[in-house]
XYZ file of C-alpha atoms in Angstrom:
652
model
C 156.511 62.115 101.703
C 159.915 60.583 100.837
C 159.951 62.422 97.483
C 159.196 65.738 99.193
C 161.990 65.229 101.716
C 164.625 64.400 99.098
C 165.462 68.012 98.115
C 165.828 68.892 101.816
C 168.130 65.935 102.370
C 170.116 66.866 99.290
C 170.415 70.446 100.490
C 171.624 69.287 103.883
C 174.287 67.161 102.186
C 175.432 70.134 100.154
C 175.612 72.351 103.213
C 177.734 69.728 104.980
C 180.001 69.568 101.940
C 180.409 73.328 102.123
C 182.696 72.775 105.096
C 185.028 70.501 103.125
C 188.201 72.502 102.398
C 189.893 72.658 99.008
C 186.891 72.833 96.681
C 187.433 75.628 94.196
C 186.894 76.421 90.541
C 188.303 79.399 88.734
C 190.388 80.735 85.848
C 194.181 80.782 85.586
C 194.777 83.435 82.953
C 198.521 82.858 82.762
C 198.081 79.191 81.852
C 194.997 79.822 79.689
C 193.103 77.240 81.683
C 190.353 76.637 84.163
C 191.568 75.461 87.567
C 189.613 72.947 89.631
C 190.763 72.259 93.174
C 194.101 73.847 92.355
C 194.783 71.780 89.220
C 194.386 72.672 85.512
C 191.034 71.500 84.208
C 189.409 71.185 80.801
C 185.737 70.286 80.541
C 183.799 68.422 77.886
C 180.126 69.138 78.434
C 176.757 68.451 76.850
C 173.457 70.318 76.891
C 170.304 68.847 78.388
C 167.224 70.922 79.166
C 165.433 69.547 82.213
C 162.283 71.303 81.015
C 162.259 69.177 77.841
C 162.891 65.777 79.464
C 160.355 64.106 81.784
C 161.745 64.049 85.333
C 161.088 60.297 85.277
C 163.948 60.035 82.773
C 166.406 62.596 84.157
C 168.587 59.943 85.780
C 168.669 57.772 82.638
C 169.708 60.647 80.382
C 172.324 61.962 82.811
C 173.920 58.532 83.184
C 174.109 58.114 79.406
C 175.822 61.502 79.203
C 178.289 60.520 81.918
C 179.074 57.242 80.135
C 179.800 59.159 76.924
C 182.781 60.658 78.724
C 181.317 64.053 79.580
C 182.625 65.928 82.610
C 179.684 68.290 82.823
C 176.228 69.146 81.619
C 174.908 72.525 80.598
C 171.289 73.491 81.220
C 169.073 76.546 80.780
C 166.668 77.892 83.400
C 163.481 79.107 81.627
C 162.054 81.924 83.721
C 158.534 81.499 82.298
C 158.577 77.801 83.204
C 158.961 78.664 86.891
C 157.014 81.949 87.172
C 153.932 81.421 84.966
C 152.067 84.256 86.680
C 153.767 87.269 88.197
C 154.790 86.347 91.732
C 153.695 82.699 91.445
C 156.646 80.323 91.512
C 156.688 76.639 90.602
C 159.643 74.374 91.381
C 157.693 71.167 91.917
C 157.486 67.848 90.072
C 159.009 68.121 86.610
C 160.106 71.667 87.493
C 162.186 70.641 90.515
C 165.470 72.174 89.419
C 167.218 71.413 92.712
C 166.389 67.711 92.381
C 167.808 67.759 88.848
C 171.023 69.377 90.083
C 171.330 66.805 92.852
C 170.890 63.961 90.351
C 173.668 65.461 88.225
C 175.865 65.672 91.303
C 175.095 62.084 92.274
C 175.940 60.969 88.718
C 179.352 62.629 88.944
C 178.581 65.409 86.484
C 179.482 69.046 86.956
C 176.914 71.659 85.918
C 177.204 74.795 83.802
C 174.082 76.780 84.634
C 172.642 79.176 82.075
C 170.459 81.267 84.357
C 169.125 83.854 81.938
C 167.015 85.879 82.408
C 166.841 85.439 78.624
C 167.894 82.029 77.258
C 166.717 81.765 73.594
C 166.805 77.916 73.467
C 164.041 77.757 70.838
C 161.777 78.123 73.886
C 158.668 80.308 74.026
C 159.768 83.986 74.165
C 163.315 82.854 74.923
C 162.253 81.980 78.456
C 160.941 85.447 79.293
C 157.437 85.412 80.823
C 154.685 86.793 78.611
C 153.224 88.756 81.503
C 156.130 91.194 81.079
C 154.226 92.431 78.019
C 151.418 93.787 80.173
C 153.431 96.973 79.879
C 153.098 97.308 76.094
C 156.042 99.664 75.701
C 158.477 97.554 77.726
C 161.927 97.152 76.185
C 162.969 93.610 77.019
C 166.602 92.790 77.755
C 167.458 96.404 78.506
C 167.662 98.913 81.346
C 163.918 99.503 81.125
C 163.004 100.048 84.796
C 159.970 97.742 84.764
C 161.966 94.968 83.133
C 164.832 95.336 85.607
C 162.405 95.304 88.532
C 160.914 92.005 87.343
C 164.377 90.518 86.720
C 165.556 91.545 90.180
C 162.535 89.879 91.820
C 163.017 86.674 89.822
C 166.747 86.411 90.416
C 166.067 87.078 94.097
C 164.119 83.809 94.063
C 166.251 81.699 91.704
C 169.831 82.530 92.604
C 169.569 81.967 96.391
C 168.257 78.483 95.537
C 171.323 77.920 93.380
C 173.985 79.162 95.788
C 174.176 75.957 97.898
C 174.740 74.019 94.657
C 177.836 75.994 93.648
C 180.974 73.865 93.428
C 182.690 75.815 96.189
C 179.742 74.950 98.465
C 179.834 71.238 97.711
C 177.521 71.269 94.724
C 178.035 70.612 91.001
C 177.738 74.151 89.531
C 181.132 75.327 88.283
C 180.004 78.245 86.085
C 176.940 80.434 85.650
C 176.079 82.142 82.378
C 174.640 85.649 82.472
C 172.091 86.457 79.730
C 172.587 84.724 76.359
C 174.024 85.808 73.015
C 173.381 89.436 73.927
C 175.605 90.562 71.086
C 172.890 89.388 68.692
C 170.315 91.758 70.237
C 169.646 95.262 68.993
C 169.715 97.029 72.379
C 173.481 96.791 73.097
C 172.833 98.085 76.615
C 175.992 97.772 78.720
C 174.201 99.206 81.751
C 171.840 96.220 81.585
C 174.756 93.778 81.584
C 176.370 95.667 84.479
C 173.101 95.435 86.402
C 173.030 91.668 85.873
C 176.685 91.288 86.858
C 176.075 93.135 90.122
C 172.859 91.174 90.790
C 174.490 87.780 90.194
C 177.461 88.670 92.381
C 175.113 89.857 95.121
C 173.352 86.492 95.262
C 176.134 84.074 94.277
C 179.231 85.685 95.767
C 182.568 86.615 94.264
C 184.066 83.155 93.679
C 181.849 81.553 91.024
C 182.887 81.999 87.389
C 180.309 84.141 85.569
C 180.445 84.083 81.779
C 178.747 85.120 78.542
C 178.205 83.311 75.245
C 178.099 84.951 71.824
C 178.658 84.156 68.178
C 182.302 83.733 67.212
C 182.841 87.164 65.665
C 183.901 90.581 66.883
C 180.522 91.891 65.701
C 178.683 89.672 68.192
C 181.211 90.086 70.994
C 181.111 93.877 70.753
C 177.782 94.113 72.574
C 177.803 90.691 74.235
C 181.007 90.865 76.265
C 181.531 92.855 79.464
C 184.495 93.185 81.799
C 183.868 90.969 84.810
C 182.081 88.327 82.744
C 184.301 85.765 81.008
C 183.511 85.877 77.270
C 183.021 82.565 75.446
C 181.882 81.852 71.900
C 179.715 79.393 70.019
C 180.299 77.919 66.570
C 179.286 74.991 64.409
C 181.075 71.941 63.041
C 182.724 72.238 59.652
C 183.997 75.776 60.187
C 187.369 77.363 60.859
C 188.160 76.526 64.493
C 191.245 78.756 64.565
C 189.305 81.804 63.352
C 186.506 81.146 65.828
C 188.830 81.050 68.810
C 190.699 84.114 67.519
C 187.382 85.932 67.797
C 187.200 84.891 71.461
C 190.758 86.117 71.921
C 189.660 89.576 70.749
C 187.679 89.821 73.991
C 189.717 87.470 76.195
C 193.415 87.683 75.218
C 194.235 85.243 78.027
C 192.262 82.474 79.634
C 190.711 79.174 78.545
C 189.310 78.707 75.052
C 185.615 77.829 75.258
C 182.992 76.879 72.696
C 179.804 77.055 74.762
C 177.555 75.861 71.929
C 179.146 73.367 69.567
C 176.176 72.309 67.486
C 175.573 68.568 67.149
C 172.517 69.228 64.979
C 170.178 72.129 64.364
C 166.670 73.321 65.057
C 163.569 72.540 62.999
C 160.557 74.542 61.828
C 157.138 73.381 60.725
C 157.086 73.114 56.947
C 160.850 72.567 56.585
C 162.830 69.382 56.479
C 164.274 67.931 59.667
C 167.843 69.140 60.187
C 170.506 66.429 60.029
C 174.245 66.896 60.629
C 176.565 63.972 59.793
C 178.372 62.419 62.754
C 181.639 62.491 60.814
C 181.462 66.282 60.419
C 180.945 66.719 64.153
C 183.723 64.282 65.027
C 186.265 66.054 62.815
C 185.641 69.508 64.311
C 185.315 68.160 67.858
C 188.735 66.568 67.439
C 190.158 69.917 66.294
C 188.671 71.692 69.327
C 189.960 69.135 71.812
C 193.383 68.983 70.155
C 193.767 72.697 70.981
C 193.109 71.986 74.639
C 189.872 73.957 74.408
C 186.737 73.456 76.468
C 183.558 72.513 74.675
C 179.865 72.080 75.287
C 177.942 69.961 72.790
C 174.613 71.672 72.076
C 172.477 69.575 72.237
C 173.524 66.240 73.702
C 169.850 65.412 74.073
C 167.213 67.769 72.714
C 163.984 66.398 74.163
C 160.449 67.617 73.577
C 158.525 70.897 73.498
C 155.587 69.541 75.459
C 152.361 71.540 75.701
C 152.872 75.065 74.265
C 156.565 75.627 75.059
C 158.010 75.762 71.527
C 159.441 79.023 70.290
C 159.535 80.622 66.843
C 161.819 82.647 64.601
C 161.259 85.545 62.243
C 159.975 85.797 59.586
C 157.432 83.948 61.674
C 158.317 80.246 61.711
C 157.230 78.229 64.760
C 159.213 75.206 65.868
C 157.639 71.754 66.144
C 156.920 69.704 69.245
C 159.997 67.538 68.789
C 163.284 69.145 69.777
C 165.246 66.086 68.688
C 167.962 68.342 67.217
C 169.610 65.316 65.573
C 171.487 65.070 68.881
C 173.662 62.141 70.071
C 170.758 61.000 72.252
C 167.450 61.081 70.402
C 164.348 62.890 71.607
C 163.409 59.698 73.494
C 166.926 59.246 74.893
C 167.909 56.538 72.414
C 171.579 55.805 71.764
C 172.547 56.771 68.215
C 175.506 56.239 65.916
C 176.414 59.866 66.635
C 176.601 59.081 70.370
C 179.227 56.393 69.842
C 181.146 58.464 67.286
C 181.438 61.356 69.736
C 182.291 59.000 72.595
C 185.152 57.593 70.525
C 186.580 61.084 69.938
C 186.285 61.953 73.629
C 188.066 58.701 74.459
C 191.096 59.951 72.515
C 191.573 62.735 75.072
C 190.482 61.279 78.405
C 189.757 57.982 80.070
C 186.180 56.917 79.540
C 184.196 55.756 82.576
C 183.979 52.052 83.216
C 180.671 50.247 83.295
C 177.694 49.588 81.106
C 175.965 52.279 79.086
C 172.233 52.261 79.899
C 170.436 50.742 76.909
C 167.916 52.454 74.681
C 164.547 52.260 76.400
C 162.077 49.812 74.818
C 159.208 51.153 72.716
C 155.820 49.485 72.271
C 153.299 49.701 69.430
C 149.923 49.661 71.194
C 148.109 49.946 67.886
C 145.066 51.901 66.793
C 142.656 53.709 69.091
C 139.199 54.638 67.842
C 138.127 58.154 68.802
C 134.626 59.568 69.142
C 133.512 63.098 68.510
C 133.001 64.932 71.788
C 131.718 68.209 70.376
C 133.024 71.306 68.683
C 134.733 74.093 70.568
C 131.549 76.111 70.128
C 129.365 73.321 71.545
C 131.439 72.970 74.722
C 132.344 76.665 75.005
C 130.747 77.153 78.436
C 132.946 74.419 79.889
C 136.084 75.856 78.296
C 135.493 79.434 79.432
C 133.889 79.195 82.859
C 134.125 82.919 83.537
C 132.354 83.781 80.300
C 133.353 86.370 77.721
C 135.166 89.651 78.084
C 133.372 92.359 76.098
C 135.352 94.944 74.183
C 134.762 97.295 71.270
C 138.019 96.173 69.683
C 139.921 92.879 70.018
C 142.124 92.337 73.067
C 145.420 90.434 73.018
C 146.144 87.286 75.009
C 148.216 89.311 77.483
C 145.387 91.783 78.052
C 143.209 88.783 78.895
C 145.959 87.312 81.125
C 145.808 84.180 78.968
C 149.393 83.541 77.989
C 149.191 80.255 76.063
C 146.797 78.134 74.061
C 143.637 79.429 72.458
C 141.161 82.312 72.633
C 137.796 82.544 70.878
C 136.837 85.953 69.454
C 133.145 86.440 68.572
C 131.250 89.263 66.937
C 128.275 89.435 64.583
C 128.233 90.152 60.884
C 127.183 93.783 60.450
C 125.643 93.146 57.017
C 124.501 90.414 54.680
C 127.339 88.630 52.951
C 125.411 86.660 50.374
C 128.315 86.874 47.978
C 131.792 85.959 49.243
C 133.058 88.982 51.171
C 136.712 89.499 52.171
C 137.571 89.166 55.850
C 141.024 90.724 56.174
C 143.847 91.178 58.631
C 145.391 94.047 56.721
C 148.073 94.759 59.358
C 149.112 91.101 59.711
C 147.341 91.142 63.058
C 146.470 87.448 63.445
C 149.013 86.002 65.870
C 149.271 83.286 64.918
C 146.566 81.210 63.264
C 142.807 81.778 63.213
C 140.040 79.269 62.462
C 137.025 81.162 61.143
C 133.371 80.094 61.152
C 129.982 81.790 60.701
C 127.112 80.319 62.722
C 129.145 77.131 63.063
C 129.914 76.817 59.343
C 133.684 76.765 58.646
C 134.936 79.531 56.362
C 138.713 79.136 56.281
C 141.960 80.027 58.025
C 143.888 83.240 58.551
C 147.575 82.789 59.306
C 150.313 85.197 60.304
C 152.385 86.302 57.292
C 150.818 83.604 55.105
C 147.061 84.077 54.766
C 145.813 87.581 55.547
C 142.459 87.436 53.761
C 139.674 84.902 53.194
C 136.178 85.216 51.750
C 133.216 84.485 53.992
C 129.438 84.304 53.581
C 126.580 84.723 56.043
C 123.545 86.721 57.053
C 123.610 89.980 58.977
C 123.551 89.243 62.705
C 125.154 85.806 62.339
C 127.912 84.883 64.795
C 131.383 85.316 63.374
C 133.650 83.075 65.485
C 137.424 83.241 65.242
C 139.438 80.732 67.270
C 143.000 82.070 67.535
C 145.926 79.782 68.310
C 149.148 81.026 69.882
C 151.683 78.857 68.017
C 154.714 79.941 70.065
C 156.407 83.265 70.750
C 159.499 84.482 68.935
C 162.583 83.411 70.898
C 165.403 85.146 68.994
C 165.985 88.744 67.968
C 164.278 92.030 68.551
C 160.696 90.810 68.049
C 160.428 88.585 71.112
C 157.902 91.080 72.488
C 155.488 88.846 70.599
C 151.870 89.711 71.367
C 149.308 87.000 70.633
C 145.675 86.952 69.539
C 144.063 89.531 67.298
C 146.668 92.240 67.757
C 145.020 94.606 65.286
C 141.552 95.090 63.874
C 139.907 92.836 61.311
C 137.931 94.287 58.448
C 134.916 92.892 56.605
C 135.146 94.413 53.144
C 135.881 98.045 54.125
C 134.319 97.939 57.591
C 136.287 97.528 60.824
C 134.647 94.854 62.967
C 133.669 95.958 66.461
C 131.622 94.702 69.400
C 133.631 91.639 70.402
C 132.912 88.950 72.941
C 136.238 87.325 73.794
C 136.459 83.924 75.479
C 139.770 82.895 77.096
C 139.792 79.088 76.852
C 141.152 76.898 79.633
C 141.316 73.731 77.559
C 143.949 72.113 79.780
C 141.727 72.615 82.795
C 138.687 71.272 80.956
C 140.610 68.151 79.926
C 141.831 67.548 83.467
C 138.364 67.991 84.952
C 136.683 65.709 82.393
C 134.513 68.481 80.984
C 135.133 67.154 77.470
C 133.507 63.787 76.837
C 131.568 62.093 74.007
C 128.088 63.501 73.480
C 125.108 61.315 72.530
C 124.209 61.001 68.853
C 127.609 62.196 67.626
C 127.876 60.185 64.409
C 131.365 60.856 63.078
C 130.888 58.964 59.833
C 127.707 60.639 58.610
C 129.218 64.111 58.211
C 129.987 65.234 54.682
C 133.726 65.609 54.075
C 134.689 69.286 53.929
C 137.922 71.046 53.092
C 137.652 72.647 56.537
C 135.758 71.643 59.646
C 135.198 73.699 62.759
C 137.656 72.939 65.571
C 136.391 69.793 67.279
C 137.279 67.592 70.240
C 137.597 63.826 69.962
C 138.110 61.416 72.835
C 139.014 57.773 73.305
C 140.870 55.397 75.601
C 143.996 53.278 75.326
C 144.115 50.109 77.400
C 147.578 48.710 78.074
C 147.542 44.996 77.210
C 147.884 42.544 80.085
C 150.161 39.548 80.259
C 153.155 41.410 78.802
C 155.865 42.233 81.352
C 157.214 45.748 81.919
C 154.330 47.621 80.311
C 153.676 50.476 79.847
C 156.665 51.456 77.737
C 157.449 54.538 75.675
C 155.557 54.879 72.423
C 154.802 57.352 69.642
C 151.391 58.526 68.499
C 150.700 58.856 64.782
C 147.827 60.821 63.195
C 146.828 59.159 59.898
C 144.437 61.457 58.050
C 144.422 64.141 60.745
C 145.525 67.686 59.921
C 146.554 69.925 62.831
C 145.804 70.094 66.508
C 146.711 69.284 70.087
C 146.635 66.030 72.074
C 146.354 65.222 75.773
C 146.828 61.801 77.425
C 145.570 61.449 81.004
C 145.458 65.238 81.148
C 149.106 65.624 80.119
C 149.528 67.998 77.189
C 151.851 66.165 74.768
C 151.958 69.100 72.369
C 150.989 70.053 68.837
C 150.643 67.749 65.848
C 150.661 69.028 62.267
C 151.250 66.165 59.834
C 149.753 68.224 56.998
C 152.771 70.524 57.178
C 155.453 68.288 58.714
C 158.198 67.311 59.006
C 157.062 65.774 62.307
C 154.362 63.108 61.989
C 154.594 61.306 65.336
C 154.656 62.656 68.882
C 156.744 61.091 71.626
C 154.760 59.562 74.517
C 156.968 58.807 77.554
C 155.926 55.802 79.611
C 155.346 57.869 82.761
C 152.315 59.481 81.080
C 150.621 56.081 80.725
C 149.108 53.750 83.317
C 148.424 50.030 83.109
C 145.765 49.738 85.794
C 142.953 51.646 84.060
C 142.247 52.849 80.504
C 144.261 55.915 79.474
C 142.092 58.890 78.535
C 142.928 60.564 75.235
C 141.654 63.960 74.116
C 142.389 65.370 70.669
C 141.548 68.886 69.513
C 141.512 68.791 65.714
C 141.564 72.345 64.401
C 141.037 71.856 60.670
C 139.931 68.494 59.358
C 139.692 65.010 60.824
C 139.618 61.736 58.877
C 136.432 60.693 60.625
C 134.027 61.464 57.778
C 136.065 59.644 55.125
C 137.905 56.835 56.933
C 138.436 55.339 60.365
C 138.442 57.873 63.193
C 141.701 56.465 64.548
C 145.026 57.525 65.927
C 147.773 54.914 66.145
C 150.457 54.189 68.730
C 153.631 52.971 67.017
C 157.128 51.972 68.163
C 159.182 54.151 65.813
C 159.260 57.935 65.404
C 158.809 59.840 62.177
C 160.054 63.405 62.491
C 161.558 63.643 59.022
C 158.645 63.091 56.676
C 159.159 63.996 53.035
C 156.072 66.043 52.342
C 155.249 68.923 50.023
C 157.338 71.357 52.028
C 156.731 75.040 51.492
C 160.413 75.790 50.984
C 163.704 74.018 50.588
C 165.592 73.134 53.736
C 167.166 76.293 55.203
C 170.940 76.203 55.606
C 172.287 74.713 58.817
C 173.746 76.894 61.603
C 172.765 80.106 59.804
C 170.737 82.785 61.541
C 171.518 85.439 58.943
C 168.093 84.754 57.436
C 166.765 86.369 60.624
C 169.400 89.142 60.821
C 167.015 91.939 59.894
C 164.930 90.873 62.877
C 167.783 91.163 65.389
């Protein structure tokens, strides 16, 4: 009850503070400065995404940011995180944005709120809800009437919640960003930006500073800036700071200089090396920015984790891994790094650092190996995963048409003819979004993958079940192709024949895990199965018991997957995310302590999609005390250049 009352108490405190005179935040164009409570003000801020950090650790991370010398934090609001189904809103538990804002306020941090509706953020579909795609022709991030109607409804829920937390009303929010890097989008729809400006003013009033963020070039600012929204830029360390701020001056001849995304690291993709940016490079450019009296936000100060299915992707299709470590000053697990202290030292050259102790790195514990047992293939437990049964259709339906927005869908038809000899099964229009695990009568055949593997050979008798488990690996978050439909988005062909007569099973695996529908079956001997290059997608379960007699357990840990290939893992029903050690660079997944319990064994469920080690070696996963997100594997390509999105320019 106390936890439920806290947001109400916090709101009451903010409303009382609203009567305190003298609180103001604005822009003094003549002095090229922000003004806070009537005095010139320059902020040094850092990005933290509350959706990527367990709420259990919000206070710890915020305090570490405060002790680094930051004045403010910057955070995105992912629309799809809070409105998973049209008209269904979720601001509870780890999604309690108001509680997060109150914690920031209590910590003495101001807040720069990036309210969307689009956020990018390497987050699924850039934060836009997939249900928008139920209108196939919708033009996202434009004046499309259906899109604007949905945006207006959402902002009518979000922004009134935010208004009491504005600085002028006693809260921490000093600025609110409208849209995100719109100058990098093909639509260039000024009417859309005007609509958002009017909508934000309607709900937030005329006093709060509204702003935009775009790349530091006139090309990006041309379509990203709008009169009435203060234009800021983003740019990376190691570049020409003077030229970058001159680009901002092309849109804002007067006013404060602002780098809204000063990159402390860079994003990762499966199959590429982990991005690393030297602390010295960041320190040098940060010093140049601060020496000019400019405002800066360090993106990211802590990256966090893409739990469950929340990772995004870029084009050509490259999904991002579960870790969003970003090589940030605070690691994915909130650990203090050399980069943290290097940045803190630079900040200390320009302002007085707060007194007191910096919260230490949280302890990690290696719980060791856990033996798993086979609990059945997806096909064997299908009835429990798809309680409503199949949807029948002549041609395949997409995830959105099934109102299944994340996870997995099983597509089933029968072979129309004998395939005694290997026969090509093809996705000629690149219609597998994103990865498909193919079997015939329970015998694995191979994998189709978006833009990588469009054809495999299969064998089987006429009338045999052809089962295709399709994984949504994350929607495109940047550029024009974020209307990213999932599933079989075009027909499959067997030789020259289009396959028809589908039974389509939306799978509620998260629900099945939470309701203990997946459990070890009798006579499941995991060691007697012949090792195959592919196995059908299979569930494995086990338990982790926290050792007794050791104080302060449970602690954070990392789970490693020796010999496993690709899949998903849940602990006590919590979806930790995807593992893919066969492709890397991430080998371990972060397990925050709040997921674990000491009083009873912790239930573990693993969905291995391709091949487990259980037929050739121990059927184990291992809990270790150090992460490995930078494995040197046989990567498909060399590391892409840092801070460069030009490789995706044709997809803008």
